[in-house]
PDB file of C-alpha atoms and ligand atoms in Angstrom:
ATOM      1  CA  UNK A   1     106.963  94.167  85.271  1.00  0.00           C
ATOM      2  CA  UNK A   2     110.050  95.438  84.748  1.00  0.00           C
ATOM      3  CA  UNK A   3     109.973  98.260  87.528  1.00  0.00           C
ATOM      4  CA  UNK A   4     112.110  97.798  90.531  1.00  0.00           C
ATOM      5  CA  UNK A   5     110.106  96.201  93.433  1.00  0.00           C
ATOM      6  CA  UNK A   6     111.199  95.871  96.857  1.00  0.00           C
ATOM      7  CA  UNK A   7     113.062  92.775  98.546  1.00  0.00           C
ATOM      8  CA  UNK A   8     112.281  89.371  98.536  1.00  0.00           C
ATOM      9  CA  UNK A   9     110.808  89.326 101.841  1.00  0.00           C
ATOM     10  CA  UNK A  10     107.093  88.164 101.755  1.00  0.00           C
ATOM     11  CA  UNK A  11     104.532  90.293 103.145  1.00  0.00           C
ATOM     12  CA  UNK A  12     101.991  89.398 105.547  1.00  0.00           C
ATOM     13  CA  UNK A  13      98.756  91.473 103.557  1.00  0.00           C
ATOM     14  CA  UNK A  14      96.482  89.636 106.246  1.00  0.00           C
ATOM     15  CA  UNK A  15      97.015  86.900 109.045  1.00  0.00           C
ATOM     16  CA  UNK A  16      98.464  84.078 107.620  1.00  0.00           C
ATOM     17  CA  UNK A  17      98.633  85.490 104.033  1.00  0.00           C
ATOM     18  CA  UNK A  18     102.225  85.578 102.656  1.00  0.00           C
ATOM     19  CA  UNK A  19     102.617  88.146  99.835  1.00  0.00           C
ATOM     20  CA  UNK A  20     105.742  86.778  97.450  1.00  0.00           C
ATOM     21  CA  UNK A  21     106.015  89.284  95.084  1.00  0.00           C
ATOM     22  CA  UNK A  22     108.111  88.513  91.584  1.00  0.00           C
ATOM     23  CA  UNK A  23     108.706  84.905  93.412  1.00  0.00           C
ATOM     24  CA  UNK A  24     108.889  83.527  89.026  1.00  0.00           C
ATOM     25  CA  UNK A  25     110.936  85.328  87.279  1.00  0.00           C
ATOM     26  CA  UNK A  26     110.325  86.157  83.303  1.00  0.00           C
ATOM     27  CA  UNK A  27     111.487  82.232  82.013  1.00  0.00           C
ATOM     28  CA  UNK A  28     109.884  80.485  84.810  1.00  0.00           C
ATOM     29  CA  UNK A  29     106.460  82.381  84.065  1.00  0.00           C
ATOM     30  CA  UNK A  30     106.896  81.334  80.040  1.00  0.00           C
ATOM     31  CA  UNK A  31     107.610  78.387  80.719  1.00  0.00           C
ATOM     32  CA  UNK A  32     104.170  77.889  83.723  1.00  0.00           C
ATOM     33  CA  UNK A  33     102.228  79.596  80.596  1.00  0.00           C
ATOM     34  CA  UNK A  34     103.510  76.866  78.317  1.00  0.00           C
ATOM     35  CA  UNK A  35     102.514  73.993  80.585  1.00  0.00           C
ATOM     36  CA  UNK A  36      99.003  75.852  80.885  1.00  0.00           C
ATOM     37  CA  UNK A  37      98.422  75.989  77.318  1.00  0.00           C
ATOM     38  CA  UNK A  38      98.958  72.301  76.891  1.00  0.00           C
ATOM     39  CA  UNK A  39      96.703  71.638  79.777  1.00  0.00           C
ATOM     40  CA  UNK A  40      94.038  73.897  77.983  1.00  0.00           C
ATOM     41  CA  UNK A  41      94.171  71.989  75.103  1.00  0.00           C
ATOM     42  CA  UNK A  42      93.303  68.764  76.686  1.00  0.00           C
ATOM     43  CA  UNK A  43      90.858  70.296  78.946  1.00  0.00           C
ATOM     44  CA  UNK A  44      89.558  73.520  77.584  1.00  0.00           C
ATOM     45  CA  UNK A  45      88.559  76.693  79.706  1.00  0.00           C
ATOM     46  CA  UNK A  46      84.635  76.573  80.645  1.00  0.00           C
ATOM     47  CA  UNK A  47      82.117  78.938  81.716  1.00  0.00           C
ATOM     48  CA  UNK A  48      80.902  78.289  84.907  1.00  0.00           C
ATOM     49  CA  UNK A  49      77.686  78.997  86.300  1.00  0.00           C
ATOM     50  CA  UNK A  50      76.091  79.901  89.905  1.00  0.00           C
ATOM     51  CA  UNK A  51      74.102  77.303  91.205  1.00  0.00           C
ATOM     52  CA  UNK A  52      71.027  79.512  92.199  1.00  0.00           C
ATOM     53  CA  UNK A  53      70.777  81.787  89.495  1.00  0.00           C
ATOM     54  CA  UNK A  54      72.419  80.164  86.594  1.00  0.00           C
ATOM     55  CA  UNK A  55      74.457  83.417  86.012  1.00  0.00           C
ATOM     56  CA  UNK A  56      77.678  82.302  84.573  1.00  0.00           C
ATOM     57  CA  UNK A  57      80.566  83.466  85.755  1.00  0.00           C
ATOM     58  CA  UNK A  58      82.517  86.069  84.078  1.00  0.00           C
ATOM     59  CA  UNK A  59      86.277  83.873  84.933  1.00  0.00           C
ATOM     60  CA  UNK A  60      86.528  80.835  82.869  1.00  0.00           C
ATOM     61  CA  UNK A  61      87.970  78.181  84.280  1.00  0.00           C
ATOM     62  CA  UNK A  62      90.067  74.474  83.896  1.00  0.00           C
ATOM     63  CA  UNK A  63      91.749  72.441  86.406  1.00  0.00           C
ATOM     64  CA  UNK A  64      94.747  70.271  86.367  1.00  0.00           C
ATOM     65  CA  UNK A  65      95.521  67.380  89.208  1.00  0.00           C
ATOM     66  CA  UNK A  66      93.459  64.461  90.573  1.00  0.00           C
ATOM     67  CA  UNK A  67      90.559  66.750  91.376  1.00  0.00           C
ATOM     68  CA  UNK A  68      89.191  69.728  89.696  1.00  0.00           C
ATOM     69  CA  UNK A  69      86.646  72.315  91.120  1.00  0.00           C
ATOM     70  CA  UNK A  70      83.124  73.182  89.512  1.00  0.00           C
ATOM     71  CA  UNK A  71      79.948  75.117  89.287  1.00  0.00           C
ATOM     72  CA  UNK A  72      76.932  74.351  87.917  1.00  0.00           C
ATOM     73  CA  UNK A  73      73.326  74.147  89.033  1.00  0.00           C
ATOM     74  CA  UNK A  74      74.144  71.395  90.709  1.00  0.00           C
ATOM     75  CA  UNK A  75      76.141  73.190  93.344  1.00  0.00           C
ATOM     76  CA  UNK A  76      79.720  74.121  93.860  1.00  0.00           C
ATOM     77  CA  UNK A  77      81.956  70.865  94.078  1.00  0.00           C
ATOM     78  CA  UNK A  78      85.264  69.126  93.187  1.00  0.00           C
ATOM     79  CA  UNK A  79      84.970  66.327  90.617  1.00  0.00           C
ATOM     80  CA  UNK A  80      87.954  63.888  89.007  1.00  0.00           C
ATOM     81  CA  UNK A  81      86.535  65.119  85.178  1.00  0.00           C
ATOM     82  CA  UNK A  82      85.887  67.912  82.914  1.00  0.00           C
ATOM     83  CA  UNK A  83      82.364  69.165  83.232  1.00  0.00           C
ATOM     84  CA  UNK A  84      81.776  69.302  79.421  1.00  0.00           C
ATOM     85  CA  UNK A  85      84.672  66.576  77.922  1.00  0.00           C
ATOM     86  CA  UNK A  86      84.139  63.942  81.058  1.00  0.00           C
ATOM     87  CA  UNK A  87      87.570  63.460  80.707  1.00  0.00           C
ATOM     88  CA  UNK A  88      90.016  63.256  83.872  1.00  0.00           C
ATOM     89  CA  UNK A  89      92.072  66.684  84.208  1.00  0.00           C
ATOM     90  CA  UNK A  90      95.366  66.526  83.236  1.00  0.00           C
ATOM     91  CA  UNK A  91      98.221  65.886  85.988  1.00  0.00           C
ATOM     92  CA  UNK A  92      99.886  68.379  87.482  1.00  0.00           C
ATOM     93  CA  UNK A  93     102.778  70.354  86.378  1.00  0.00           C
ATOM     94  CA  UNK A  94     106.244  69.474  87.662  1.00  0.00           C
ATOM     95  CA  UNK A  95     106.632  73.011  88.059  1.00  0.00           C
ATOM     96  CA  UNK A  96     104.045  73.619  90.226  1.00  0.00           C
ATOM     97  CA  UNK A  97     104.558  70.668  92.513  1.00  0.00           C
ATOM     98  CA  UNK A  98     107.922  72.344  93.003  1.00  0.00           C
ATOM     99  CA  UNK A  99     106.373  75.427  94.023  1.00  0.00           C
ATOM    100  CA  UNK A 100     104.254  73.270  96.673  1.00  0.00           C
ATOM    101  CA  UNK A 101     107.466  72.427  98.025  1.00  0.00           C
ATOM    102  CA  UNK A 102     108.928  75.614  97.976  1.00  0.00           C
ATOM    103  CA  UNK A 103     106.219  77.703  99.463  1.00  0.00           C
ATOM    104  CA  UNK A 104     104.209  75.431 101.401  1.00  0.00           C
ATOM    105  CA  UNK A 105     106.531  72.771 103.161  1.00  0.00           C
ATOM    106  CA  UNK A 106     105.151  69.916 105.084  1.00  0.00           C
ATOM    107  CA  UNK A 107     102.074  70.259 103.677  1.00  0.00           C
ATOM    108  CA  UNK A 108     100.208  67.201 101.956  1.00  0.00           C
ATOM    109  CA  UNK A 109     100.417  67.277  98.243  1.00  0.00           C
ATOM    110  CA  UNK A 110      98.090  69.288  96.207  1.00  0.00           C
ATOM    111  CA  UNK A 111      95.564  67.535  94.580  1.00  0.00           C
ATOM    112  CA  UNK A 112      93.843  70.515  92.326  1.00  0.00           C
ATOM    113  CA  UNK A 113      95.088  73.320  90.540  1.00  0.00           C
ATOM    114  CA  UNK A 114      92.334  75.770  89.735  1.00  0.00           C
ATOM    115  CA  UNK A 115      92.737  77.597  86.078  1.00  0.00           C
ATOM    116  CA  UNK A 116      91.125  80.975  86.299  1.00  0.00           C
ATOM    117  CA  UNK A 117      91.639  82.975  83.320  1.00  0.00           C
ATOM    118  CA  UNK A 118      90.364  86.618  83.662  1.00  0.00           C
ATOM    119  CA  UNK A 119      89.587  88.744  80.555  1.00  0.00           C
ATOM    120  CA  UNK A 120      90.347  92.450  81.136  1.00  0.00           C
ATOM    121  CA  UNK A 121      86.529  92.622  82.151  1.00  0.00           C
ATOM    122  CA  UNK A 122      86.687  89.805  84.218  1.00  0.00           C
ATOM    123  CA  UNK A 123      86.139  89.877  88.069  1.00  0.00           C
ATOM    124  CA  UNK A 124      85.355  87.446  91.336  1.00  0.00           C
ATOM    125  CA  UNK A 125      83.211  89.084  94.011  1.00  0.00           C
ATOM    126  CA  UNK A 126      83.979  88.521  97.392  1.00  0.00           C
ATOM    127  CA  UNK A 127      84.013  84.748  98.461  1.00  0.00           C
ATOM    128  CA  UNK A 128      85.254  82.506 101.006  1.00  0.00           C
ATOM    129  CA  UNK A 129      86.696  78.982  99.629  1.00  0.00           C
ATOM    130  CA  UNK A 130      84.668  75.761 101.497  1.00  0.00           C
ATOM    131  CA  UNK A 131      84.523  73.250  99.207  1.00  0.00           C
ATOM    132  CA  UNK A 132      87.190  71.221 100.537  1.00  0.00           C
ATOM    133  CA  UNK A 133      87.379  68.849 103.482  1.00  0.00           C
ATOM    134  CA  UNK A 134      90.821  69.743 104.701  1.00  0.00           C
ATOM    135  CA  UNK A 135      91.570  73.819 105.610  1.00  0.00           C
ATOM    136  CA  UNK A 136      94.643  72.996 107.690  1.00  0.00           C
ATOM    137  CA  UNK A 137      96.857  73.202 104.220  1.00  0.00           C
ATOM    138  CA  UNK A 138      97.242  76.256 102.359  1.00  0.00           C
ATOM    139  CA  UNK A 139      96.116  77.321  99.328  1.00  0.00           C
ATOM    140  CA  UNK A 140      98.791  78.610  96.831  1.00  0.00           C
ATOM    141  CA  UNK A 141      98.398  81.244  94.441  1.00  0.00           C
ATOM    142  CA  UNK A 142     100.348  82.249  91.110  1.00  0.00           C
ATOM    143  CA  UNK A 143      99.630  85.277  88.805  1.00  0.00           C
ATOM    144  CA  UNK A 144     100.221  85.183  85.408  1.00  0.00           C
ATOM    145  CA  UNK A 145      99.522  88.128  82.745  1.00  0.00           C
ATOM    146  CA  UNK A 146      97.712  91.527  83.465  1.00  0.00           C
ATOM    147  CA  UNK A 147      98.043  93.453  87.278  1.00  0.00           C
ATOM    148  CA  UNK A 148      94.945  92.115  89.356  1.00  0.00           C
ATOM    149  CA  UNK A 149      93.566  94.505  91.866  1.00  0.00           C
ATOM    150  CA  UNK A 150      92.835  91.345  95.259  1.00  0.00           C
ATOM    151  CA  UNK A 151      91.108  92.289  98.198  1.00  0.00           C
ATOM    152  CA  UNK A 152      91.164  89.949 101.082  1.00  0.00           C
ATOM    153  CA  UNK A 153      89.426  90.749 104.467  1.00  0.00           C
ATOM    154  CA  UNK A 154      88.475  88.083 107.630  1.00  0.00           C
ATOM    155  CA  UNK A 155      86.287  85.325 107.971  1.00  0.00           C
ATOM    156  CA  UNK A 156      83.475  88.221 108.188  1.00  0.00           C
ATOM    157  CA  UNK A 157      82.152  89.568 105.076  1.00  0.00           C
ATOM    158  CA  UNK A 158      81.264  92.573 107.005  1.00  0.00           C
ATOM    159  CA  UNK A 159      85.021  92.541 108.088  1.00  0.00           C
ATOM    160  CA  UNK A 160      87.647  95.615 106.907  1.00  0.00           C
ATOM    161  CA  UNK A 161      88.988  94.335 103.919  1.00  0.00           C
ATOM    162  CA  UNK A 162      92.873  95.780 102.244  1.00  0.00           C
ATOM    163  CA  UNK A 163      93.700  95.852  98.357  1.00  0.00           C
ATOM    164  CA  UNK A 164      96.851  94.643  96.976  1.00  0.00           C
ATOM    165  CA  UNK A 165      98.012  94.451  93.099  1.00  0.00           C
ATOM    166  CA  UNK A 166      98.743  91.128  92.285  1.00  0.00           C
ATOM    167  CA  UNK A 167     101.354  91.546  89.506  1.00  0.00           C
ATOM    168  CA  UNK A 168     102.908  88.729  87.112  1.00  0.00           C
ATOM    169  CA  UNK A 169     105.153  86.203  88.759  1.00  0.00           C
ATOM    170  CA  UNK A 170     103.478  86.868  92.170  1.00  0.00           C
ATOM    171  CA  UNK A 171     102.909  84.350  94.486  1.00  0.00           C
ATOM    172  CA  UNK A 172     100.547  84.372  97.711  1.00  0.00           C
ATOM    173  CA  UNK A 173     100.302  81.679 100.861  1.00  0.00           C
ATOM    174  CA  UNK A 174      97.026  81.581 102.077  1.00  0.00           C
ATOM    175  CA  UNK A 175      97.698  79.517 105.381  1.00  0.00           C
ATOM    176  CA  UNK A 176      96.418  79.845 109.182  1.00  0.00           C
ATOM    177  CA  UNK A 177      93.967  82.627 109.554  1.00  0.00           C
ATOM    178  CA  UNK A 178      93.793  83.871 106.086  1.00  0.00           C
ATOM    179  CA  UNK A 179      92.197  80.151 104.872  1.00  0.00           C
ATOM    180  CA  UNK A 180      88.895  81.316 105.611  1.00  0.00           C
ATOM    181  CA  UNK A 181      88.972  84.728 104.589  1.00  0.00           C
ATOM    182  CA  UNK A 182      86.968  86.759 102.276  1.00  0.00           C
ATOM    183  CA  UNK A 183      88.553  87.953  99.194  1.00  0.00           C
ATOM    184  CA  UNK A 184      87.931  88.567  95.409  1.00  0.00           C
ATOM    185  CA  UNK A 185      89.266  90.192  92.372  1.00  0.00           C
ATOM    186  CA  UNK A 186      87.685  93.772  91.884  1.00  0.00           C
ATOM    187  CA  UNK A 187      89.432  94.565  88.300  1.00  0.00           C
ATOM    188  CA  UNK A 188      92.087  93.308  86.183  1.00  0.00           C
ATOM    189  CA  UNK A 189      94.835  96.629  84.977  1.00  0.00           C
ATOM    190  CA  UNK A 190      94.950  95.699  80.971  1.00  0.00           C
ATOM    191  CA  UNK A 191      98.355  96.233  78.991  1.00  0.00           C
ATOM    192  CA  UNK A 192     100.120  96.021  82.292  1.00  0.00           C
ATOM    193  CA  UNK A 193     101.733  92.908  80.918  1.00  0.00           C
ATOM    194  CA  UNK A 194     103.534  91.721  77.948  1.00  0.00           C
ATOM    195  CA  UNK A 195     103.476  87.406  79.338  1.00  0.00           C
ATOM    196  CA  UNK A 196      99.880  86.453  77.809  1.00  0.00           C
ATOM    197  CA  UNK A 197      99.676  87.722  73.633  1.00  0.00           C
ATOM    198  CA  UNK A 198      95.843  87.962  74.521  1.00  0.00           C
ATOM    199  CA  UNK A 199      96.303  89.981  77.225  1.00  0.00           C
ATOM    200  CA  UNK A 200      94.440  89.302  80.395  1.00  0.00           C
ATOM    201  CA  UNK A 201      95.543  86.912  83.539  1.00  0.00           C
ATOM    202  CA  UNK A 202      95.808  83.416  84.668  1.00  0.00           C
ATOM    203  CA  UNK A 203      95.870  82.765  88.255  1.00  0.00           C
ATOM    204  CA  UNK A 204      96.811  79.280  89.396  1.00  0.00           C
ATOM    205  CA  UNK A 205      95.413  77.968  92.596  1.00  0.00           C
ATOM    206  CA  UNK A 206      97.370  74.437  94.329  1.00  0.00           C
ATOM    207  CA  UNK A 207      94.900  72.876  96.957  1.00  0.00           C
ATOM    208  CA  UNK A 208      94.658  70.178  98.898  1.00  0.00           C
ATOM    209  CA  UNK A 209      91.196  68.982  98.783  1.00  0.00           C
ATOM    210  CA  UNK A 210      90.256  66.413 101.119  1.00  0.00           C
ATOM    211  CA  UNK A 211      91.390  65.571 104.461  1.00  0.00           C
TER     212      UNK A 211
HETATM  213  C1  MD3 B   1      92.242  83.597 100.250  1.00  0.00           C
HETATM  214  N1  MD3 B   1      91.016  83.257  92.965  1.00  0.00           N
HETATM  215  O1  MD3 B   1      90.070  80.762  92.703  1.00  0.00           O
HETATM  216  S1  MD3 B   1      93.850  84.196  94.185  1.00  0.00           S
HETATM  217  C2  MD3 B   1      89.711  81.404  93.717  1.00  0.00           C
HETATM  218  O2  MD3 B   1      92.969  85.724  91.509  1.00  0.00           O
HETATM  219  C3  MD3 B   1      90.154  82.803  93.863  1.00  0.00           C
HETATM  220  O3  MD3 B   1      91.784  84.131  90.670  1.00  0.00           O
HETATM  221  C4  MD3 B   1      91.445  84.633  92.930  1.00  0.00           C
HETATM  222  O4  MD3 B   1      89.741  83.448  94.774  1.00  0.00           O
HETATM  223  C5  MD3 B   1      92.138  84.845  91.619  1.00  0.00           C
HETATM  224  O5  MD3 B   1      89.011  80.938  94.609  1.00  0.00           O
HETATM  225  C6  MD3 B   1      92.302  85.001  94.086  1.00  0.00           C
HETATM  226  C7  MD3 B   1      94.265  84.451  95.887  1.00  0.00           C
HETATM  227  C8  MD3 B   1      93.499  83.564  96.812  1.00  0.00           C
HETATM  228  C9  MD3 B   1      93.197  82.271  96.455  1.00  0.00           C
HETATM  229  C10 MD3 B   1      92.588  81.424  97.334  1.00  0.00           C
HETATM  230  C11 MD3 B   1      92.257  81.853  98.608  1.00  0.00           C
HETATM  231  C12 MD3 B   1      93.157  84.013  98.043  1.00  0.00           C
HETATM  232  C13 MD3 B   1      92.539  83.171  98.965  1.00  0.00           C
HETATM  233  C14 MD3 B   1      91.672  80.994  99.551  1.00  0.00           C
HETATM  234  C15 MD3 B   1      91.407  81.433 100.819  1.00  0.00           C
HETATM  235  C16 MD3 B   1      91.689  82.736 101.167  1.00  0.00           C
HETATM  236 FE1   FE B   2      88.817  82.086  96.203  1.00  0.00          FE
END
């Protein structure tokens, strides 16, 4: 925050993946934080676990849309209800079905927004995101609170990977190439961030699900 950051040209940090950094300004981040604390209310941050081992995950997560994404023992999957309320996720923001038309134009409508919110222990090893049917859309992505250090790579997980700080307002287009590629969260930066009075970080995730 606050520091002067160059242009508002996005940066392509791998093929396909547009870098939009500050894209929400202060007010438009208070007010995503506001709509994300109602949502949280109705459907409260979880703990999710891996479906192997049981080890639960050090993110907790919500979801808001049609579909929602979860992990249990069961598996990895995207379900219309709250693991632990069975009540259908809230609907989407208007906000952020504005920033599907802004950023990813064209594509069908979002049907899940992923709620990941990070503690300033929190982290996400390397992944790849399968779970839905259609990879042809993007996958949007909004940071909220605390500097995130993201690493993205290729569809190899032996593949060179780059690190980027994901700061407060950013947004990144995961589209084309990039849809398939490995990437994770490797720390959050604490006190870099004045948005979330707990400190920490949200990041918002718009996907379209199935095909
Ligand atoms: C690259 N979230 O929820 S956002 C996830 O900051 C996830 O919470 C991270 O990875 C976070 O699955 C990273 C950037 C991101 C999101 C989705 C992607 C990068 C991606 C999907 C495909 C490729
Ligand atoms: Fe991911």
């Amino acid at each position: 925050m606050g520091a002067a950051r160059p242009g508002p040209a996005a940066l392509e940090i791998a093929p396909g993946a547009l870098w939009q950094r500050e894209a929400l300004d202060r007010a438009a981040q208070e007010a995503l934080v506001a709509d994300i604390r109602a949502i949280l209310a109705e459907a409260p941050l979880f703990t999710p676990t891996m479906p192997r081992t049981a080890k639960p995950f050090s993110v907790r997560m919500s979801n808001c849309g049609p579909l929602g994404w979860v992990s249990d023992a069961s598996g990895y999957r995207y379900q219309p209800f709250h693991p632990e309320t069975r009540r259908p996720w809230p609907p989407l923001p208007r906000a952020l079905e504005a920033l599907w038309t802004r950023f990813a134009p064209g594509a069908p409508p979002p049907e899940a927004c992923l709620i990941n919110y990070y503690a300033p222990d929190a982290r996400m090893s390397l992944h790849q995101d399968r779970d839905e049917a259609d990879f042809t859309a993007p996958v949007l992505s909004v940071s909220l609170g605390d500097t995130a250090l993201f690493r993205i790579g290729s569809d190899s997980r032996r593949g060179a990977t780059r690190s980027v700080r994901l700061g407060s307002g950013d947004v990144v287009v995961l589209g084309g190439e990039s849809r398939l590629a490995f990437h994770g969260i490797d720390r959050i930066l604490p006190g870099t961030s004045t948005l979330l009075a707990e400190g920490g970080r949200f990041n918002l995730t718009l996907r379209r699900v199935t095909a």
